[in-house]
Tab-separated table of C-alpha atoms in Angstrom:
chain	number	residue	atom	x	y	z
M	1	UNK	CA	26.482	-40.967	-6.956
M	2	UNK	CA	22.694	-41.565	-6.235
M	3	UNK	CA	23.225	-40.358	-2.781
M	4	UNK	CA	25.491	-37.027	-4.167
M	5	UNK	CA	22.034	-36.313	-6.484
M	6	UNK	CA	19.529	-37.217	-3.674
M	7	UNK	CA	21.954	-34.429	-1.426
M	8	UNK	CA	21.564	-32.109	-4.103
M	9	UNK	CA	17.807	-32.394	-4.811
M	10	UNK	CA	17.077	-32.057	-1.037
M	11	UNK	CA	19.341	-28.941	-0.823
M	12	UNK	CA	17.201	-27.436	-3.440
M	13	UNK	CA	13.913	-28.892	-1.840
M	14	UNK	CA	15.109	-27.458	1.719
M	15	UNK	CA	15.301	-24.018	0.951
M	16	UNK	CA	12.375	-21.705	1.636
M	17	UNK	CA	9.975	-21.090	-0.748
M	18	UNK	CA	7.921	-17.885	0.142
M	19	UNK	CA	4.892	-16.560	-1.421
M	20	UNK	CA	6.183	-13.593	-2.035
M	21	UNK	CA	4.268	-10.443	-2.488
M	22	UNK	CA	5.367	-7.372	-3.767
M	23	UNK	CA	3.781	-3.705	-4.204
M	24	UNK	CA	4.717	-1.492	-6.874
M	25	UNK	CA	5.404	1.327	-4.043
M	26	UNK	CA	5.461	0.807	-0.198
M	27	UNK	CA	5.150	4.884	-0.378
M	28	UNK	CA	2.413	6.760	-2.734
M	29	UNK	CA	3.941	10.041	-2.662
M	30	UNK	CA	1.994	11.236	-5.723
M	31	UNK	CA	-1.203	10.798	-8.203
M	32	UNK	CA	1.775	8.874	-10.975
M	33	UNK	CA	2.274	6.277	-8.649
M	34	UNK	CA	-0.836	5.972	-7.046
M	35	UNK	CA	-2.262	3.081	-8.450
M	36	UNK	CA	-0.482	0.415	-6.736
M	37	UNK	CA	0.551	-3.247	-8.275
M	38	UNK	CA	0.390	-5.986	-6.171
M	39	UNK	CA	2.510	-9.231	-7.895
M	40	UNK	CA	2.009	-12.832	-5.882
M	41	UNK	CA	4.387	-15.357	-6.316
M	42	UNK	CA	5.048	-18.423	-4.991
M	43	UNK	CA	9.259	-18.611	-5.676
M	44	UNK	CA	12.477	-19.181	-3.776
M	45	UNK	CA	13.179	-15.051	-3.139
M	46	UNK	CA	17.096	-15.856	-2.838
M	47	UNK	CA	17.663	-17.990	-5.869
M	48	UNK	CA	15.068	-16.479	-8.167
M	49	UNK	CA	13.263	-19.303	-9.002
M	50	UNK	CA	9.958	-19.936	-8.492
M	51	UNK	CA	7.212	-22.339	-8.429
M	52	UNK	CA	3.509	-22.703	-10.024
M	53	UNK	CA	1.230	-20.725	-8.004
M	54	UNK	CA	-2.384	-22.140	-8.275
M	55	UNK	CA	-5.155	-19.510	-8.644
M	56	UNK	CA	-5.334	-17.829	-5.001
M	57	UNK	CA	-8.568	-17.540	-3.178
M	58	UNK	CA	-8.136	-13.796	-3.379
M	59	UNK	CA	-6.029	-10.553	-3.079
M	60	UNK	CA	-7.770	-8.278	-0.741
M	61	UNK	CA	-7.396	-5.187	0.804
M	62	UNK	CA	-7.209	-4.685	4.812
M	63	UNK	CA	-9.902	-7.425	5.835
M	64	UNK	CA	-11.920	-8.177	2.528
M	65	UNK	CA	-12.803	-4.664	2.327
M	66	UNK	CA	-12.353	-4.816	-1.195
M	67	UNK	CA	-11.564	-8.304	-3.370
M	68	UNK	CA	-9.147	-6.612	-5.961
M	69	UNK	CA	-9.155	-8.173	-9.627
M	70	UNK	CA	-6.948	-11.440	-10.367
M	71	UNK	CA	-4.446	-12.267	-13.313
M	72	UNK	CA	-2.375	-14.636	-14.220
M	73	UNK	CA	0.945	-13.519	-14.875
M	74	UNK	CA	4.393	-15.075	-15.111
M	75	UNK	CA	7.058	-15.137	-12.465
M	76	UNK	CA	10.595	-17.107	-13.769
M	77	UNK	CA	8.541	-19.025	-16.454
M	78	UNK	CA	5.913	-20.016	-13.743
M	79	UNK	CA	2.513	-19.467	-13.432
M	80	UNK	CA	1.587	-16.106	-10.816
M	81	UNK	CA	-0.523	-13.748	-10.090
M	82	UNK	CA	-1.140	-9.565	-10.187
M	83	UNK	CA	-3.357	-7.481	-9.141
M	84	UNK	CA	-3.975	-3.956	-8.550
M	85	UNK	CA	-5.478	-0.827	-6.287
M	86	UNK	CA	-5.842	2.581	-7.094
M	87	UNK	CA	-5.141	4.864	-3.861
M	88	UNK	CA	-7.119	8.026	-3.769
M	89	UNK	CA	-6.566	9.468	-0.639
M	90	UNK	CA	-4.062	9.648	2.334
M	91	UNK	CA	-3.994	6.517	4.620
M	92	UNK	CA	-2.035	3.704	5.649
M	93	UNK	CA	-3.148	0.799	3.009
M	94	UNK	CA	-2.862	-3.240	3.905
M	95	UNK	CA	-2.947	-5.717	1.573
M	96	UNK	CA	-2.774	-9.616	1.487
M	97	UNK	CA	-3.193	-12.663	-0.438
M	98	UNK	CA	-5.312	-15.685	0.359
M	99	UNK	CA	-3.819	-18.649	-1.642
M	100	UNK	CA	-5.258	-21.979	-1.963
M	101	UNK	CA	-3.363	-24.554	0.417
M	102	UNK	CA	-0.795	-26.383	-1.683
M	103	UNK	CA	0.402	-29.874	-1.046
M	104	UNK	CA	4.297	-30.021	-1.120
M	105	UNK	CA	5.141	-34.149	-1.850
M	106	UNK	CA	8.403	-33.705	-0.541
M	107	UNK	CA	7.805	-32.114	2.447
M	108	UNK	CA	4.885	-34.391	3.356
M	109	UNK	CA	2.195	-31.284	4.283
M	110	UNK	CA	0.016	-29.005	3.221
M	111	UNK	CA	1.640	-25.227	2.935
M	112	UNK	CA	-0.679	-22.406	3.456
M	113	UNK	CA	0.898	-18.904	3.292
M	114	UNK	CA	-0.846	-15.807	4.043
M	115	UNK	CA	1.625	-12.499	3.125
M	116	UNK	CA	0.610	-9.193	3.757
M	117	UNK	CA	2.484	-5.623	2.986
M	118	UNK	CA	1.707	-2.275	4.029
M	119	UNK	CA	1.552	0.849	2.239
M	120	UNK	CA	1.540	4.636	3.172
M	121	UNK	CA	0.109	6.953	1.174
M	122	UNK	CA	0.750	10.636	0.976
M	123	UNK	CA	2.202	10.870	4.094
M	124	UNK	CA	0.097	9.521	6.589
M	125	UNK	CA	1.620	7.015	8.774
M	126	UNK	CA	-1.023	6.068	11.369
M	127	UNK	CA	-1.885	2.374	11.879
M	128	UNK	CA	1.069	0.471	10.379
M	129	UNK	CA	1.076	-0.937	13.451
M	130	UNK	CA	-2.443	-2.480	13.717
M	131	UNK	CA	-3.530	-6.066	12.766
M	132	UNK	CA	-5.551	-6.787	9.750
M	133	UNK	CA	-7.190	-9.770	11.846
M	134	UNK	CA	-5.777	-12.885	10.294
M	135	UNK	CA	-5.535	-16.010	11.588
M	136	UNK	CA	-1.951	-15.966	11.815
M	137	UNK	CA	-0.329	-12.557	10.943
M	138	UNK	CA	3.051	-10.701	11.968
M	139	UNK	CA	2.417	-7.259	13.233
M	140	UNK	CA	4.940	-5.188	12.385
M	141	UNK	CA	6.831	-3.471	15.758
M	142	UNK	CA	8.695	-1.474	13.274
M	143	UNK	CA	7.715	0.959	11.001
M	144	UNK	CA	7.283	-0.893	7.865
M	145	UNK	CA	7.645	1.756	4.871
M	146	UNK	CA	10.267	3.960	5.753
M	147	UNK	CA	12.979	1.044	6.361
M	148	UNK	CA	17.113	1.979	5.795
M	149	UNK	CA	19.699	-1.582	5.034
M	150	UNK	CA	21.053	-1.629	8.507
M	151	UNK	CA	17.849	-1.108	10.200
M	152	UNK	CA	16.641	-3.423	13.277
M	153	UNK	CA	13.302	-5.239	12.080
M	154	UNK	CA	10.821	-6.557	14.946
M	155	UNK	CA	7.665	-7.802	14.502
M	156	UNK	CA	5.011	-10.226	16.554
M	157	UNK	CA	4.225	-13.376	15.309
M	158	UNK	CA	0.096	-13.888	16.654
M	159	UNK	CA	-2.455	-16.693	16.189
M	160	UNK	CA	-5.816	-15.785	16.324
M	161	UNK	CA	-4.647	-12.499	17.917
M	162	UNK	CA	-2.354	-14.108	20.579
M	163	UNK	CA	1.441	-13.737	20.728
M	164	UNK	CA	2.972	-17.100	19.361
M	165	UNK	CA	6.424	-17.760	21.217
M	166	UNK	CA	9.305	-19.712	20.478
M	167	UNK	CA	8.596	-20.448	16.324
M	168	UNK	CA	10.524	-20.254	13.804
M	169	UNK	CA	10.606	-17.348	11.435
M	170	UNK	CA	12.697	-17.260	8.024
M	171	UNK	CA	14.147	-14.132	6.432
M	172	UNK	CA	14.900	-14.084	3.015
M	173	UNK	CA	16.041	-11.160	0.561
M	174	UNK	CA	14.547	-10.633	-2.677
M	175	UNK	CA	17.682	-11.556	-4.018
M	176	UNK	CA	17.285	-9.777	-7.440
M	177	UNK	CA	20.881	-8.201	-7.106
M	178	UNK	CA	22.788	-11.479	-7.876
M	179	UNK	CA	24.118	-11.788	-4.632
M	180	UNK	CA	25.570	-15.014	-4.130
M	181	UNK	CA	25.072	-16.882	-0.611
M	182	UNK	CA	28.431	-18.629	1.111
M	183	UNK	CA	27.298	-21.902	1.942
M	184	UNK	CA	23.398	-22.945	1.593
M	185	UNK	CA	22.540	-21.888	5.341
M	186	UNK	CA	23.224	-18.219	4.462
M	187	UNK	CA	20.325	-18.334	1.978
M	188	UNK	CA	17.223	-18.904	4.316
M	189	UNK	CA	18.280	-16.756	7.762
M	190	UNK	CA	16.168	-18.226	10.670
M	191	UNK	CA	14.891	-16.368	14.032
M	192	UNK	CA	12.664	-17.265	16.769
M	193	UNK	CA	9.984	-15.437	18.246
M	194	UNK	CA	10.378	-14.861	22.320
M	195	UNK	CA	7.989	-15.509	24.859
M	196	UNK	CA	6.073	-12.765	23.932
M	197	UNK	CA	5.891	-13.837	20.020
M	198	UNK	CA	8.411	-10.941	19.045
M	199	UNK	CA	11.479	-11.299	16.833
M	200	UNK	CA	13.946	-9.256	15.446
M	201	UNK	CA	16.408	-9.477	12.223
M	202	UNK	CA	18.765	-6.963	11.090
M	203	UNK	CA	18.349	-6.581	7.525
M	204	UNK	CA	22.148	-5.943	5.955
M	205	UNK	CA	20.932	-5.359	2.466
M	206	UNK	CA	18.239	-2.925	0.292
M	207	UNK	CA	15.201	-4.345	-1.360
M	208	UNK	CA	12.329	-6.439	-0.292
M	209	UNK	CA	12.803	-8.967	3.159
M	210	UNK	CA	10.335	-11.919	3.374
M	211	UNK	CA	9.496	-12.904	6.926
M	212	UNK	CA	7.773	-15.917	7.494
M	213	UNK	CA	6.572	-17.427	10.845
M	214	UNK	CA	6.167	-20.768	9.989
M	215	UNK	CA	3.210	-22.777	12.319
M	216	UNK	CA	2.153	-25.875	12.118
M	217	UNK	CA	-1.239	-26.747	12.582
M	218	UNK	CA	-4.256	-28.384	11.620
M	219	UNK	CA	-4.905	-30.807	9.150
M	220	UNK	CA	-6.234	-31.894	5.583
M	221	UNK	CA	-6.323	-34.461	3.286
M	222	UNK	CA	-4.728	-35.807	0.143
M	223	UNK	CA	-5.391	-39.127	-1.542
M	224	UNK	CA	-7.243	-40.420	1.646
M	225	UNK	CA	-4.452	-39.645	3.796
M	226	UNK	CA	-4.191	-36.705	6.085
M	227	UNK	CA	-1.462	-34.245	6.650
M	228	UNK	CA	-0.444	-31.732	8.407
M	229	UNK	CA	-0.572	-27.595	7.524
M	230	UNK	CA	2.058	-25.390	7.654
M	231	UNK	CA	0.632	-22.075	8.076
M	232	UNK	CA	2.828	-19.038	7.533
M	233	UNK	CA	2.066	-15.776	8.448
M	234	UNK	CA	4.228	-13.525	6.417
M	235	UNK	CA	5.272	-9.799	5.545
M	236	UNK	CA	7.026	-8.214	3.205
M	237	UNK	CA	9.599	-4.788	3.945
M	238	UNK	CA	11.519	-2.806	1.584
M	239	UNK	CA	14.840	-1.477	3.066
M	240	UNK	CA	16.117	1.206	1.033
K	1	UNK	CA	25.925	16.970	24.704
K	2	UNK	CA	22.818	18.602	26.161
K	3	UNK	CA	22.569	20.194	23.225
K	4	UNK	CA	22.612	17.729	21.168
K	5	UNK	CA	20.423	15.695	22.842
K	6	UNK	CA	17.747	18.655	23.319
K	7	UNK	CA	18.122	18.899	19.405
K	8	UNK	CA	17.804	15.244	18.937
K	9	UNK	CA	14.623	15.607	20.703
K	10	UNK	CA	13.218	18.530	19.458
K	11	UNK	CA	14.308	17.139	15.859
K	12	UNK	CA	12.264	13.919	16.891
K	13	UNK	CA	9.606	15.946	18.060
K	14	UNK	CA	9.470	18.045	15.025
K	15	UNK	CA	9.363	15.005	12.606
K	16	UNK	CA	6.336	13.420	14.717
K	17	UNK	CA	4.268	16.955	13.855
K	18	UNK	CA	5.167	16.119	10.052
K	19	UNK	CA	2.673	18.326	7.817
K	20	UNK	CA	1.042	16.930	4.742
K	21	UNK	CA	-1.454	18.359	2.476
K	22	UNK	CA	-3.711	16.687	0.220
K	23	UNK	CA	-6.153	18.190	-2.310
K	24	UNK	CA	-8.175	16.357	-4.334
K	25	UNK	CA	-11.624	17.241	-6.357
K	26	UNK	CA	-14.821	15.627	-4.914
K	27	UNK	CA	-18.277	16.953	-6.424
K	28	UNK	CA	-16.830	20.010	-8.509
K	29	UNK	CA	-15.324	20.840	-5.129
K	30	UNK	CA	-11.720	21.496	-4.518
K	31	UNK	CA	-10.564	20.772	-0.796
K	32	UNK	CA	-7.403	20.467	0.623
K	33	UNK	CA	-6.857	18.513	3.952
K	34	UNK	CA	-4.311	19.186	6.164
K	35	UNK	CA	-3.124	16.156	8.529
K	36	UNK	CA	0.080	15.151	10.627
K	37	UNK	CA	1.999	11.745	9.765
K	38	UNK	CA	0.485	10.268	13.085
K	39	UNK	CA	-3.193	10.588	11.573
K	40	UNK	CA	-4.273	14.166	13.660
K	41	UNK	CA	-5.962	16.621	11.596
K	42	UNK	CA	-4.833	20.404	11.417
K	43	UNK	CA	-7.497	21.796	12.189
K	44	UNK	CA	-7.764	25.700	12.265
K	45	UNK	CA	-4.887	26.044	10.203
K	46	UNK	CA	-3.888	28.969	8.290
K	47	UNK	CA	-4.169	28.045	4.497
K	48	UNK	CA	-3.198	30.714	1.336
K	49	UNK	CA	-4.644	30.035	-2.263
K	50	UNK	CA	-2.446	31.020	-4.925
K	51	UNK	CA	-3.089	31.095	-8.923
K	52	UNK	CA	-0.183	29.793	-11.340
K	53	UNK	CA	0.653	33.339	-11.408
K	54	UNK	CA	1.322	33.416	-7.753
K	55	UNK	CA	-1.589	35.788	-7.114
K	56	UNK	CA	-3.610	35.138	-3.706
K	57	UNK	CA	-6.681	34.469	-4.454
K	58	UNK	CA	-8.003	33.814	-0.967
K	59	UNK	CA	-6.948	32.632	2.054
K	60	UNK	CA	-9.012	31.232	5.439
K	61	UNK	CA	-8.418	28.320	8.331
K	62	UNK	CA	-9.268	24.502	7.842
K	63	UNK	CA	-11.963	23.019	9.861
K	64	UNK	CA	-12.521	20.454	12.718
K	65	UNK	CA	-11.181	17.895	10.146
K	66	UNK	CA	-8.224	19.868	8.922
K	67	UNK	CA	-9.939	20.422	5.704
K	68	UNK	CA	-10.380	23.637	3.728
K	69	UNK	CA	-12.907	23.991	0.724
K	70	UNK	CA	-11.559	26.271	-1.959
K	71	UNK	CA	-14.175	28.702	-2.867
K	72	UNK	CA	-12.916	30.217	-5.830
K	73	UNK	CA	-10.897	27.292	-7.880
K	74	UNK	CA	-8.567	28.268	-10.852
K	75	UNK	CA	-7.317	25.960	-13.587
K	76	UNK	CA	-4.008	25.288	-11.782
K	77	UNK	CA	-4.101	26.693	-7.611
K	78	UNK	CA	-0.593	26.334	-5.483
K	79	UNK	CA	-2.290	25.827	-1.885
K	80	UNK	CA	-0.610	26.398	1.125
K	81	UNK	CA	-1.538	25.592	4.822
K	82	UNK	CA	0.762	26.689	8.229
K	83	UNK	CA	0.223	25.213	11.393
K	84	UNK	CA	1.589	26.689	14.743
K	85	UNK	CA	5.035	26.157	15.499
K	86	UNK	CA	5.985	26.690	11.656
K	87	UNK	CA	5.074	23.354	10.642
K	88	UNK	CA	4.058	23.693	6.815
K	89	UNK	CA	3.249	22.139	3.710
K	90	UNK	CA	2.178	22.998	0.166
K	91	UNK	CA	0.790	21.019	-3.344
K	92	UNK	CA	0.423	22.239	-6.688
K	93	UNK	CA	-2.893	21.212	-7.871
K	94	UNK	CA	-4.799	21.149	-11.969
K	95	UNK	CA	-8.425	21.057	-11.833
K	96	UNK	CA	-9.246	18.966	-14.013
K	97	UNK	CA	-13.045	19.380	-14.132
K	98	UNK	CA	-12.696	23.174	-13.851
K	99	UNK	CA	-13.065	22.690	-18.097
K	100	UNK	CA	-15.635	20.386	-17.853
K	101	UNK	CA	-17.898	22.623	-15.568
K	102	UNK	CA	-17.466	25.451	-17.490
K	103	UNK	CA	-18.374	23.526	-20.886
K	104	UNK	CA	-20.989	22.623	-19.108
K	105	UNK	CA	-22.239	26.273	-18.559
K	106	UNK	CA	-21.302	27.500	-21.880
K	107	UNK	CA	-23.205	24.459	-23.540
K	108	UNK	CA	-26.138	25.478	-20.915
K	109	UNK	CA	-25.875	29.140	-22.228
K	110	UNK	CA	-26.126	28.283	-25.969
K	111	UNK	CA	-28.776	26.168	-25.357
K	112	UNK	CA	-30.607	28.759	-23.284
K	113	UNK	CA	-29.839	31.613	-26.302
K	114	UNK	CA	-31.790	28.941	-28.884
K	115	UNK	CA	-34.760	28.274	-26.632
K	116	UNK	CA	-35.044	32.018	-26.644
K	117	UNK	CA	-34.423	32.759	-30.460
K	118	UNK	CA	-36.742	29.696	-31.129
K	119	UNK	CA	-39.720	31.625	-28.656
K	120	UNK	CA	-38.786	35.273	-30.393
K	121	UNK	CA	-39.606	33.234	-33.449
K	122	UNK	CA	-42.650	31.757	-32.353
K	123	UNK	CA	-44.144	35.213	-31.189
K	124	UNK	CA	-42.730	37.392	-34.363
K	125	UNK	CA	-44.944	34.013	-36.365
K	126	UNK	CA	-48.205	34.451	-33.919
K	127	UNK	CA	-47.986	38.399	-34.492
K	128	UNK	CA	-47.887	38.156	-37.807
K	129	UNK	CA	-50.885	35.753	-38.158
K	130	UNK	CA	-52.314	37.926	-35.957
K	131	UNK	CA	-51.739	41.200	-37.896
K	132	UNK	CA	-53.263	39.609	-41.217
């Protein structure tokens, strides 16, 4: 029986949690939706349920051009975060969170995830396609805001602006349709990048896809004892 | 199938040249910019300014930067800008500080007309001191 439990708590424990990041819009098509929500949340996008998110270091927009306001908020009766950024003109808008690291006791590390989305506005679609600069960031090889269920996604996964080959990257859906997954492996859907740091992931379902690539490195410490990071570089798509 | 592929690519090619028009107000200004999906400006593009009555009002190119300043602004303008090859676009737009500015001006006026009744005063006073 104690083992049955320990199975079933680990299940839980092993699926992904993302910090998941989600726009009001991916496309500003007019003044009413022009002011753009940005909700940060640190939850298991699949199962809808989530996790405390601490405070995050900041929600910015493209490389700390702006540091856009903070509040807390509530994501499935845990604590998260919103923001917000009014769009005034035509452009292609990026946007990302910088959390504070978190220590995960079961996992033994420190997780660190940085997710970005991007935004057209009124029509303009150059530069989806460009890095913000992060440390570790997926550039998107596909256009990200004009995405159709059935559509091919690619992206590359780069460290410090340098392809990152053969990692892992997890997919989930923003499961807020109820689906219900086969077996526990169908929840979290896992690609690698190729030599070149590239993968791809056919996304069989609308709404919002979470891709993280998932790199381990560095350091830090917690009660005298240090662990390792797990940095994620993450995106968010819609696929309508 | 040559056809359809010459469609496909014209169709491709047609979608990349993607018009879009923006107007917004920037210092009592009204300008509309004109711009392609891949970031390009329009520039010397044909653009038509109509009132909500559908009336022209005026009509002229954009510049270097695809933009176009409207010189005579209305309450509510329909613009419209057409690029070569029949590419075009069009936006409804309410100025909003059309009201303002002109408040402005009438306030300005009334305050003018008192200035002026208050020196008519002043002088009609002195020339009657004067007189007695």
């Amino acid at each position: 029986m104690k083992k049955l439990i320990f199975v079933a708590i680990f299940a839980v424990l092993a699926n992904a949690h993302f910090l998941t990041f989600l726009p009001s819009t991916d496309n500003v098509t007019s003044k009413e939706n022009s002011k753009i929500t940005l909700n940060a949340m640190f939850i298991h996008p699949f199962e809808q349920n989530g996790m405390t998110m601490e405070k995050p270091e900041g929600i910015y927009y493209e490389n700390k051009k702006a540091v856009l306001p903070l509040e807390e908020t509530k994501k499935f009766d845990h604590k998260a975060w919103k923001s917000s950024y009014q769009i005034k003109k035509p452009g292609v808008y990026k946007f990302y969170v910088q959390p504070q690291p978190y220590f995960e006791p079961a996992e033994s590390k420190y997780i660190s995830h940085v997710p970005k989305v991007i935004v057209s506005a009124y029509g303009l679609e150059d530069g989806w396609d460009e890095p913000i600069g992060l440390t570790y960031e997926i550039i998107p090889l596909t256009k990200p805001f004009g995405l159709y269920a059935g559509n091919l996604f690619q992206g590359k996964v780069v460290y410090n602006g340098k392809p990152v080959p053969n990692t892992e990257v997890e997919v989930e859906l923003y499961n807020d349709f109820g689906l219900k997954a086969p077996t526990d492996a169908h929840i979290t859907q896992v690609v690698k990048t190729d030599d070149n740091g590239v993968f791809s992931f056919v996304m069989n379902h609308k709404g919002w896809w979470g891709f993280a690539a998932l790199i381990e490195n560095g350091e830090k410490e917690y009660k005298g004892k240090k662990y390792p990071i797990e940095n994620g570089a993450l995106i968010w798509v819609k696929a309508y | 199938m040559r056809i359809f592929i010459l469609s496909f690519f014209l169709f491709s090619s047609l979608f990349a040249h993607k018009l879009n028009l923006f107007v917004y107000d920037e210092d009592s200004k009204v300008i509309a910019s004109a711009y392609f999906a891949s970031g390009s400006y329009c520039n010397e593009c044909k653009v038509t300014v109509f009132d909500d009555k559908n009336n022209l009002i005026e009509e002229g190119l954009t510049n270097k930067e695809g933009e176009y300043i409207v010189k005579n602004p209305k309450a509510k303008l329909l613009i419209k800008v057409e690029a070569l090859g029949g590419h075009a676009a069009q936006s409804e737009f309410e100025v909003k500080n059309l009201k303002h500015e002109k408040e402005k001006i009438q306030s300005h006026n009334l305050l003018e007309g008192l200035f002026a009744a208050f020196l008519l005063a002043l002088i009609f006073l002195g020339l009657k001191r004067i007189k007695k």
